[in-house]
Short mmCIF file of N, CA and C and ligand atoms in Angstrom, two decimals:
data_model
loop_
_atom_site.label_atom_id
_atom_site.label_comp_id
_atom_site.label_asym_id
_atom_site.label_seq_id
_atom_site.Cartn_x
_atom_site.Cartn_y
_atom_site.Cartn_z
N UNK A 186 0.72 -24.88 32.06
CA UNK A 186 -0.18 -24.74 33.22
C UNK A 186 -1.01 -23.46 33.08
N UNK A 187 -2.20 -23.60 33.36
CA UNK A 187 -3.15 -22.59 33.38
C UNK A 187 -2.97 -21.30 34.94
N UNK A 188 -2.80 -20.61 34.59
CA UNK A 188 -2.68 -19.45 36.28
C UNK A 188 -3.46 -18.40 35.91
N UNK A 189 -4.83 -18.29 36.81
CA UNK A 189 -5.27 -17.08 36.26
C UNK A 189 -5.17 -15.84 37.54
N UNK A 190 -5.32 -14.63 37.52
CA UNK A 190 -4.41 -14.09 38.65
C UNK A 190 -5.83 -13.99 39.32
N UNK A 191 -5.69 -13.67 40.72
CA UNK A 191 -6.95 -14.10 41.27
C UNK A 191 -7.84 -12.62 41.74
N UNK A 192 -8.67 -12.22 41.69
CA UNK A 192 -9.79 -11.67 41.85
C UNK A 192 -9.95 -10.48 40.11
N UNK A 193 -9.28 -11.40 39.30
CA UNK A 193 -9.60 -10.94 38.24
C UNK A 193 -10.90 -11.42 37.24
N UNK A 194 -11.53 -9.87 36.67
CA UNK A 194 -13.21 -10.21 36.11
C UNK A 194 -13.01 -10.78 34.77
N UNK A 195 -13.54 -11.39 34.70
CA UNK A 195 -13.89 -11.81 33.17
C UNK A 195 -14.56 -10.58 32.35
N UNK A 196 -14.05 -9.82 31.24
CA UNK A 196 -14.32 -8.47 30.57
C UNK A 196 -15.52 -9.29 29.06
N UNK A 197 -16.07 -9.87 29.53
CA UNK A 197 -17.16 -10.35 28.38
C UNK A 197 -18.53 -10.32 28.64
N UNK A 198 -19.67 -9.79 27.98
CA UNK A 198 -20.75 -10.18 28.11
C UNK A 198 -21.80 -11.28 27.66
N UNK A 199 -22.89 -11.52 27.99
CA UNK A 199 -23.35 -13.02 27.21
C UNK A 199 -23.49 -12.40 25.89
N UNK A 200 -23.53 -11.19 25.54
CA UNK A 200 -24.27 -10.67 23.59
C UNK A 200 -22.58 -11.35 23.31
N UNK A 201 -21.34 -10.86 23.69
CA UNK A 201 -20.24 -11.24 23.05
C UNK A 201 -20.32 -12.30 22.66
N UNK A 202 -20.83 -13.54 23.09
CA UNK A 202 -20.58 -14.72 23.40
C UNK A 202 -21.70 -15.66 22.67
N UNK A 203 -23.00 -15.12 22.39
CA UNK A 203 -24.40 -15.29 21.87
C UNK A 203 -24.20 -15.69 20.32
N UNK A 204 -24.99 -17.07 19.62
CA UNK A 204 -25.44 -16.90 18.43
C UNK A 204 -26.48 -16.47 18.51
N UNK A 205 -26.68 -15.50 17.37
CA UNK A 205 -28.19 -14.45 17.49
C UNK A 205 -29.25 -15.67 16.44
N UNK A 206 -30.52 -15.35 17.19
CA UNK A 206 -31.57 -15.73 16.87
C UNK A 206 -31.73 -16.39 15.52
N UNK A 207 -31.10 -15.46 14.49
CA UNK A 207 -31.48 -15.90 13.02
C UNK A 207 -30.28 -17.28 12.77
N UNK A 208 -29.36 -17.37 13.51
CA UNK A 208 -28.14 -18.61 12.79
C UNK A 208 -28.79 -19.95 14.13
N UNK A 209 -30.04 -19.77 14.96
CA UNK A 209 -30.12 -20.75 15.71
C UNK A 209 -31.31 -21.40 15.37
N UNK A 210 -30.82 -23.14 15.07
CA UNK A 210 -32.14 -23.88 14.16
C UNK A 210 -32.96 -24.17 15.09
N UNK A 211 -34.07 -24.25 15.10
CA UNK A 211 -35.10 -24.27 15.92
C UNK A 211 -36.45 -24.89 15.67
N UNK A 212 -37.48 -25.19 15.89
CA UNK A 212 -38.73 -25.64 15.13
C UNK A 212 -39.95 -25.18 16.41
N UNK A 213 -41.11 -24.98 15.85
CA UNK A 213 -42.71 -24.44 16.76
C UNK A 213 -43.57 -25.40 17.28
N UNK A 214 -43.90 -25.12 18.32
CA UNK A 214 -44.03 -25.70 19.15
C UNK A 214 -45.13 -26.70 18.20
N UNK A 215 -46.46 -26.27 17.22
CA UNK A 215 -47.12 -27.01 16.32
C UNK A 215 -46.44 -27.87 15.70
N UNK A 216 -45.42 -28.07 15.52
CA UNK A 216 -44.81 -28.73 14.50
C UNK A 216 -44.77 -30.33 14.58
N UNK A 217 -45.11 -31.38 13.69
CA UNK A 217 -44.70 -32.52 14.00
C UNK A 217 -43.38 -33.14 14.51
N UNK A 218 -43.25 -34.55 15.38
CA UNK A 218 -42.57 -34.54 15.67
C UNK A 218 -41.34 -35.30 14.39
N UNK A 219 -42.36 -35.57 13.16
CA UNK A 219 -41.49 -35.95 12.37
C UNK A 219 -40.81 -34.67 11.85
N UNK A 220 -41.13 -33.78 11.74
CA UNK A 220 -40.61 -32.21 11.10
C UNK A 220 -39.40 -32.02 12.45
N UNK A 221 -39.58 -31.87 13.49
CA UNK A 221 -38.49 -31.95 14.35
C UNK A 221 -37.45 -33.15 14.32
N UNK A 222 -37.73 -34.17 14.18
CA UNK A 222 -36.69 -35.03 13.40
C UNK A 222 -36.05 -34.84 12.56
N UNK A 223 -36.33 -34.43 11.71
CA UNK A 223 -35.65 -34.09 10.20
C UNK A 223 -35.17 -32.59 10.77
N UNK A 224 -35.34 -31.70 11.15
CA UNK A 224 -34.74 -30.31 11.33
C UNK A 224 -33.02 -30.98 12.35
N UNK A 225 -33.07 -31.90 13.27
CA UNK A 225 -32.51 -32.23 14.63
C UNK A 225 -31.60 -33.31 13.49
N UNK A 226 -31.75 -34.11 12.42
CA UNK A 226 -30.60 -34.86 11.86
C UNK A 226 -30.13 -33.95 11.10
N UNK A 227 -30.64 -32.97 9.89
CA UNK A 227 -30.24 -32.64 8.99
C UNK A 227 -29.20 -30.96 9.54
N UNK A 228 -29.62 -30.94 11.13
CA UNK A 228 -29.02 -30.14 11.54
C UNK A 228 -27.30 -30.24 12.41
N UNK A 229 -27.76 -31.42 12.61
CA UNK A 229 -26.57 -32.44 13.56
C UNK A 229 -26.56 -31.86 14.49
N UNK A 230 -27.36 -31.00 15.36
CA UNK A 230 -27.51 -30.99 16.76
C UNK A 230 -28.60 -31.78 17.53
N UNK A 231 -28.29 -32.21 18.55
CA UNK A 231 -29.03 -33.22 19.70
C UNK A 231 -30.29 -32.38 20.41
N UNK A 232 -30.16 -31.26 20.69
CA UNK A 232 -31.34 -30.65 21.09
C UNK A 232 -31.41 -29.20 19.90
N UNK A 233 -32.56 -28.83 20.06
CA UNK A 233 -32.51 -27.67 19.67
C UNK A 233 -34.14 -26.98 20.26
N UNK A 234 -34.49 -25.81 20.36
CA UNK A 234 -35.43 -24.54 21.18
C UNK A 234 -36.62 -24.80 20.11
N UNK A 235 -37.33 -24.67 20.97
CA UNK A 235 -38.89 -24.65 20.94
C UNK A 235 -39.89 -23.12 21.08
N UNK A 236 -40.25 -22.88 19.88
CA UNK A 236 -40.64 -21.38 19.46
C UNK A 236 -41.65 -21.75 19.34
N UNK A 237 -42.86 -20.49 19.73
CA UNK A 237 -44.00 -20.19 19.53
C UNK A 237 -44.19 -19.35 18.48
N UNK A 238 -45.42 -19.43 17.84
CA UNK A 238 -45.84 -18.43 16.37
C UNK A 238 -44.98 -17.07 16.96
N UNK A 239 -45.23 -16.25 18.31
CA UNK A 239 -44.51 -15.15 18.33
C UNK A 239 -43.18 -15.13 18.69
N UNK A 240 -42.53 -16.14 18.72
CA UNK A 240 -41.04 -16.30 18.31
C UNK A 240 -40.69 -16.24 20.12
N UNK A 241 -41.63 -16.64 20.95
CA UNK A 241 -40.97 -17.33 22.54
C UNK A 241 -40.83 -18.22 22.88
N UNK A 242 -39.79 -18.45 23.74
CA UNK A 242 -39.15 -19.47 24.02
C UNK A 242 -40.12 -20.35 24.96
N UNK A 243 -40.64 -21.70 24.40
CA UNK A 243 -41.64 -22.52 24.78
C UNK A 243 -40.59 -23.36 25.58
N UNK A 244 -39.72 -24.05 24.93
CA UNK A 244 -39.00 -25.10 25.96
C UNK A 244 -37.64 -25.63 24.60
N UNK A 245 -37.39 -26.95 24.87
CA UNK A 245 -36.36 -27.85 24.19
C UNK A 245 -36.57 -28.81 23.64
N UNK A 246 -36.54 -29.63 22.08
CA UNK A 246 -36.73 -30.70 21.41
C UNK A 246 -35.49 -31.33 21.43
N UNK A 247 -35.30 -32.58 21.77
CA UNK A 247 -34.11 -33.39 21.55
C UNK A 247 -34.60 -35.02 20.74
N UNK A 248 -33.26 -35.36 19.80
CA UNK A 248 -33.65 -36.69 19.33
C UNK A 248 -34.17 -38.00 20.33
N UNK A 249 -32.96 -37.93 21.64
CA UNK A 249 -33.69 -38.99 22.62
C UNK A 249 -35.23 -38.69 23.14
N UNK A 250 -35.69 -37.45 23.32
CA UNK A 250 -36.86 -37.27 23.62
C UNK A 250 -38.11 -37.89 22.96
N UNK A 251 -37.69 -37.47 21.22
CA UNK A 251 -38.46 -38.16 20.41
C UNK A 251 -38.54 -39.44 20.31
N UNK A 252 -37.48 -40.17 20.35
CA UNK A 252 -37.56 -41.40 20.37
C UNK A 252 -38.23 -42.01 21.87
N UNK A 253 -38.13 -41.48 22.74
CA UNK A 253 -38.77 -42.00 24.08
C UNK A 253 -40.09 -41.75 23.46
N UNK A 254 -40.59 -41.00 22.98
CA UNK A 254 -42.19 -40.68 23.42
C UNK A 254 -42.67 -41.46 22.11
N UNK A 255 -42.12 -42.41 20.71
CA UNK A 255 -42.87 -43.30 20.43
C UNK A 255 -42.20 -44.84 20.72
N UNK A 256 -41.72 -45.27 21.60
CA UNK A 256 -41.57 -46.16 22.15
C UNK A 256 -42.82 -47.31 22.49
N UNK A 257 -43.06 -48.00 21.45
CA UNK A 257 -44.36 -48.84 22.46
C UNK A 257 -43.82 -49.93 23.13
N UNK A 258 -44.50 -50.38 23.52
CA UNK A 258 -43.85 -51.65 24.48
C UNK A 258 -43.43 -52.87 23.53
N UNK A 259 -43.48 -53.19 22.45
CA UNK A 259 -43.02 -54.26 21.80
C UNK A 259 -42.04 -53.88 20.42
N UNK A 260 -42.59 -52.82 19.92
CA UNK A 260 -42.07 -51.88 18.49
C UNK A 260 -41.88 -50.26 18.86
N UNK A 261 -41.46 -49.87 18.08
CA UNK A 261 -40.89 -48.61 17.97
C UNK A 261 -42.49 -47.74 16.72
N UNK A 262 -43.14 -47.26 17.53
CA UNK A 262 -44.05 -46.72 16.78
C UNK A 262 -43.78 -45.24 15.93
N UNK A 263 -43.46 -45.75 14.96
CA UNK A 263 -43.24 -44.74 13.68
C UNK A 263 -44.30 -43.92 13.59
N UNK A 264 -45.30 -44.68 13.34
CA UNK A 264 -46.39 -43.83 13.08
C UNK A 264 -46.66 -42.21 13.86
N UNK A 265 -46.59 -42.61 14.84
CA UNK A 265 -46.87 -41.30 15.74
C UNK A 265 -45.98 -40.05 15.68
N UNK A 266 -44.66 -40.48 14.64
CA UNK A 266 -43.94 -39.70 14.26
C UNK A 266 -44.36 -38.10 13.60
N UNK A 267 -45.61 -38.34 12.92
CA UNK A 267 -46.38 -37.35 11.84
C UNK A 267 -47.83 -37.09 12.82
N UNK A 268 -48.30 -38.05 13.66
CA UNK A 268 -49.68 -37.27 14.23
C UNK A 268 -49.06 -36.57 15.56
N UNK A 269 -47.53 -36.83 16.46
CA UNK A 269 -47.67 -36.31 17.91
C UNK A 269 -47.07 -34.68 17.55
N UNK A 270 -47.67 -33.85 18.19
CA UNK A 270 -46.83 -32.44 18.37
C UNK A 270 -45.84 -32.05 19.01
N UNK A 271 -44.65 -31.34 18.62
CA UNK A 271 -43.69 -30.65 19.20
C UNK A 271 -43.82 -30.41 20.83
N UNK A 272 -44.90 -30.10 21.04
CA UNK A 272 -45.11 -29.47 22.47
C UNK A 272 -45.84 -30.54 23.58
N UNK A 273 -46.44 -31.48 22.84
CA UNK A 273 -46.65 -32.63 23.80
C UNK A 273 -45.94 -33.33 24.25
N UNK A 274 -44.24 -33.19 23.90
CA UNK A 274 -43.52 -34.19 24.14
C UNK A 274 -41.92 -33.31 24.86
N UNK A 275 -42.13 -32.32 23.92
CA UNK A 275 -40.79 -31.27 24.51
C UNK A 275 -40.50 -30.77 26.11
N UNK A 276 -39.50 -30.35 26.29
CA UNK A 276 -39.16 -30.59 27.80
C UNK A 276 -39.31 -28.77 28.06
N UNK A 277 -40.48 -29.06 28.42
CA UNK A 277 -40.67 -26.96 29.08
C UNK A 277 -39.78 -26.45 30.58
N UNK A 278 -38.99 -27.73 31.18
CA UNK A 278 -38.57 -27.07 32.41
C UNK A 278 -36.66 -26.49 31.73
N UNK A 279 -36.64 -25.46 31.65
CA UNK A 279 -34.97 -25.34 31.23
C UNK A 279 -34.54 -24.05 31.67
N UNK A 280 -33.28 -24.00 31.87
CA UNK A 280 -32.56 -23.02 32.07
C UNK A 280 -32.72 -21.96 31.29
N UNK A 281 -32.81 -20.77 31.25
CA UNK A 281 -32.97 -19.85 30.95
C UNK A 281 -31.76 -18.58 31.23
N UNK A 282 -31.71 -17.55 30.50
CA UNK A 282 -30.27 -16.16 30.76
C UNK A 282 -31.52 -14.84 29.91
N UNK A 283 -30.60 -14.38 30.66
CA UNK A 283 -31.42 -12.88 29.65
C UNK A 283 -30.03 -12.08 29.13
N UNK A 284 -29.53 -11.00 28.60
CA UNK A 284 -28.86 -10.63 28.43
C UNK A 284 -27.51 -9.66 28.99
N UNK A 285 -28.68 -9.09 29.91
CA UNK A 285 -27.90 -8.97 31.74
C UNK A 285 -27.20 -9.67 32.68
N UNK A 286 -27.66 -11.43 32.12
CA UNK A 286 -27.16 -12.46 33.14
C UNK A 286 -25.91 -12.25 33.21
N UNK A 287 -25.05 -12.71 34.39
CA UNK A 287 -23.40 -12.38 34.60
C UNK A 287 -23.36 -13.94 34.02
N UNK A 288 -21.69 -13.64 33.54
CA UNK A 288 -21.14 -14.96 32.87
C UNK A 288 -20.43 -16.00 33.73
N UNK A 289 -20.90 -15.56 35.46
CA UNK A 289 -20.61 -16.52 36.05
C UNK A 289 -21.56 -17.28 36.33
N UNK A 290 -22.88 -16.67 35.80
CA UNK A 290 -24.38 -17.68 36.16
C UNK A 290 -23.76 -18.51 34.88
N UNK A 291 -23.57 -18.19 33.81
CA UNK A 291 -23.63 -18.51 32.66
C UNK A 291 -22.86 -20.01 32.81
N UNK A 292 -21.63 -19.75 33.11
CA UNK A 292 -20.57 -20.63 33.54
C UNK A 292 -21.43 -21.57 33.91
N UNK A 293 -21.37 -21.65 34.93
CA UNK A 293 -22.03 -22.62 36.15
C UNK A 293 -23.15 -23.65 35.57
N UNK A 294 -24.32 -22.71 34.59
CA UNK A 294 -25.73 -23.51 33.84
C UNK A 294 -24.75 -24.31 32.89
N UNK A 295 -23.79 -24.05 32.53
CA UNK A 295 -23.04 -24.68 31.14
C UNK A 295 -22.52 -25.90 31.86
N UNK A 296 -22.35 -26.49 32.64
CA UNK A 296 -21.85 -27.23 33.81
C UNK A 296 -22.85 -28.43 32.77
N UNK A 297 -23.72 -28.10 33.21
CA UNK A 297 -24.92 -29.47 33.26
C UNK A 297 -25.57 -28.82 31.70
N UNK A 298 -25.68 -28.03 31.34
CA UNK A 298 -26.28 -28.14 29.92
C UNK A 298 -25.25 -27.75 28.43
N UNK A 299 -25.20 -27.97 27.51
CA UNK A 299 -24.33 -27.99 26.20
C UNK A 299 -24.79 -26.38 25.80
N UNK A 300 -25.76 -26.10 26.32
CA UNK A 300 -26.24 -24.55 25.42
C UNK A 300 -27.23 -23.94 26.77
N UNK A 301 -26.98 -22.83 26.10
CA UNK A 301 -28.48 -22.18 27.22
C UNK A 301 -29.26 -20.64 26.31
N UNK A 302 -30.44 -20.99 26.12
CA UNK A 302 -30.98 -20.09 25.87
C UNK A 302 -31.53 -18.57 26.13
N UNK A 303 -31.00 -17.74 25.53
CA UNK A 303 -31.42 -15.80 25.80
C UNK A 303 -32.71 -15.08 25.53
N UNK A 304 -33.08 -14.81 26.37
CA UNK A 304 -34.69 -14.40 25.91
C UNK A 304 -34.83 -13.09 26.44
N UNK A 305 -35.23 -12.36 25.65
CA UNK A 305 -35.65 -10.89 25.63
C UNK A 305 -37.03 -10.68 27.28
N UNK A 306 -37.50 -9.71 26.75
CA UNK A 306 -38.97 -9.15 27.31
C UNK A 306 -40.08 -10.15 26.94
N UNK A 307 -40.51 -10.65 27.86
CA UNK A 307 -41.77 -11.73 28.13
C UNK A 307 -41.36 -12.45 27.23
N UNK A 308 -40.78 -12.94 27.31
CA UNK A 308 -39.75 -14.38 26.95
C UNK A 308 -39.36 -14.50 25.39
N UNK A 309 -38.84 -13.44 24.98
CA UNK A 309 -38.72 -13.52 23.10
C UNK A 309 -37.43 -14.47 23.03
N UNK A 310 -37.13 -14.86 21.89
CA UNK A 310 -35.95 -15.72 21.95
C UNK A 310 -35.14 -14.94 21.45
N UNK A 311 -34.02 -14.38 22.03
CA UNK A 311 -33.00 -13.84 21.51
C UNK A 311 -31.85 -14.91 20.83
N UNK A 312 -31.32 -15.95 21.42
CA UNK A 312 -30.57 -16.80 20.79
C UNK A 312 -29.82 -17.74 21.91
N UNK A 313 -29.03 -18.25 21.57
CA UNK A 313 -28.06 -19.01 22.42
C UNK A 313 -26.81 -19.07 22.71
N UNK A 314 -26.43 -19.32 23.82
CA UNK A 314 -24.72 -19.83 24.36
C UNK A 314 -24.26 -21.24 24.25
N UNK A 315 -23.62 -21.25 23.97
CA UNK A 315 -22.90 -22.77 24.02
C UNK A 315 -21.58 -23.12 24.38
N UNK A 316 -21.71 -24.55 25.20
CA UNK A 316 -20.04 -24.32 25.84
C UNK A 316 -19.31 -24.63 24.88
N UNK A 317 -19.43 -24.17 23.55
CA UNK A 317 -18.08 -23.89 22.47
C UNK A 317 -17.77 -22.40 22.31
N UNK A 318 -18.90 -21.81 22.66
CA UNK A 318 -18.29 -20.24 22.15
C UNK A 318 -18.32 -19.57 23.77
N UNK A 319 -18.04 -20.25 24.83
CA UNK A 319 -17.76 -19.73 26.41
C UNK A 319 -16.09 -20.71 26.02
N UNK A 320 -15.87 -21.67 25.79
CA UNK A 320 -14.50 -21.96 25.43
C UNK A 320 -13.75 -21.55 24.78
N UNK A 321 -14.17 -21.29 23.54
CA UNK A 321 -13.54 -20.40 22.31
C UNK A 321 -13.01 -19.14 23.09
N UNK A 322 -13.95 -18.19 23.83
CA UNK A 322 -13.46 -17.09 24.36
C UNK A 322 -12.07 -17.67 25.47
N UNK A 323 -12.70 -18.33 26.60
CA UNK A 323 -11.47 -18.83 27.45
C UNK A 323 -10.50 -19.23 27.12
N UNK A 324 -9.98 -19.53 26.06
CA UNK A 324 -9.03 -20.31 25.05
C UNK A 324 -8.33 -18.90 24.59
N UNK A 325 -8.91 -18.01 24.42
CA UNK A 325 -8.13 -17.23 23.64
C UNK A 325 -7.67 -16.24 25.15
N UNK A 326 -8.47 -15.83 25.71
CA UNK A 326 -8.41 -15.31 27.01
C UNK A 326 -7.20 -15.57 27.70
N UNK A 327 -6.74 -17.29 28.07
CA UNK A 327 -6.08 -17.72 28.53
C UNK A 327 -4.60 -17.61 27.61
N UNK A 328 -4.76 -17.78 26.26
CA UNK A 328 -3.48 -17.37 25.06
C UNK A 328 -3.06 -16.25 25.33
N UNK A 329 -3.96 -15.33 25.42
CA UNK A 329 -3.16 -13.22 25.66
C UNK A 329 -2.71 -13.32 27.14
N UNK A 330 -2.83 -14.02 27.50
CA UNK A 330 -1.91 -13.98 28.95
C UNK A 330 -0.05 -14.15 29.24
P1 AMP B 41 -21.50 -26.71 20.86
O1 AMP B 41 -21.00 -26.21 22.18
O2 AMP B 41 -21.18 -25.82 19.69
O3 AMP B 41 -21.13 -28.15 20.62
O4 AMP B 41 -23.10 -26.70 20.93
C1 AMP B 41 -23.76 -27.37 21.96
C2 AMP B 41 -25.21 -27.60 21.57
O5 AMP B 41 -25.83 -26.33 21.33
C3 AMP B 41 -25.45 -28.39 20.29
O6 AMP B 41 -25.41 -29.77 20.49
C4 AMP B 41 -26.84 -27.94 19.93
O7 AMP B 41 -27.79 -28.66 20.71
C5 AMP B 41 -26.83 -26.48 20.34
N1 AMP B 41 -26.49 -25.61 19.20
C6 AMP B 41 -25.27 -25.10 18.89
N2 AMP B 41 -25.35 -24.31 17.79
C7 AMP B 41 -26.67 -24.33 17.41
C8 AMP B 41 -27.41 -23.71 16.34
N3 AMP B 41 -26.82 -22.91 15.43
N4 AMP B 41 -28.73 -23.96 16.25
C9 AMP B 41 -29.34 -24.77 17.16
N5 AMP B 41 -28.71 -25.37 18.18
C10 AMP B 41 -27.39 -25.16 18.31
#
């Protein structure tokens, strides 16, 4: 059984908890959406962050996304795979943390999303959380007890 004693803080910050910028795959917002395909299989993640030439956080590319947006009404239009852009189709409304955020906002966004993205000063991408490395910590957290 899990008992955690009660009005006790969680001693972690989101940097503890963060893959930094350079280990998180990503693709620009220019990019085709066939180039985001191939980054999103060969990566085996379902979504992954949407960067601008100066490395800010534009929004989120996911495989279902791509596949919705060449959907025609009778066939599955391939083609549009290589002419549509990254950013015409990517989802700009998302959760967001900065590095200050408390890890009970953190908690809570992880509820409804698999990852959440860290962004510096006027929106740089610092990197991401994911509810494997907010578990990984709780897992061990909950073991030293
Ligand atoms: P996890 O909690 O490790 O299963 O990760 C949840 C989600 O976060 C994955 O499905 C990806 O969408 C994203 N993710 C995790 N690690 C990375 C990474 N290194 N680069 C890009 N996206 C990642």
């Amino acid at each position: 059984m899990i008992r955690l004693q009660s009005g006790e803080n969680l001693q972690v910050r989101i940097q503890d908890l963060m893959i930094p910028s350079e280990r998180v795959a990503h693709v620009q917002v220019n990019n085709s959406l066939e180039h985001a395909l191939l980054v999103l299989t060969k990566s085996g993640y379902s979504a992954i962050p949407v960067l601008d030439p100066k490395y800010r956080l534009q929004g989120l590319i996911s495989t279902p996304i791509i596949l919705d947006s060449i959907l025609g009404l009778e066939r599955i239009e391939f083609e549009l795979l290589e002419k549509k852009r990254v950013e015409e189709v990517m989802n700009k409304k998302i959760s967001r943390l900065t590095i200050d955020s408390s890890i009970d906002k953190c908690i809570e966004l992880l509820i409804d999303n698999p990852f959440l993205c860290i962004v510096g000063k006027e929106g740089y991408f610092e990197g991401i959380v994911t509810r494997r490395s907010v578990l990984l910590y709780l897992n061990s957290h909950i073991k030293e007890k």
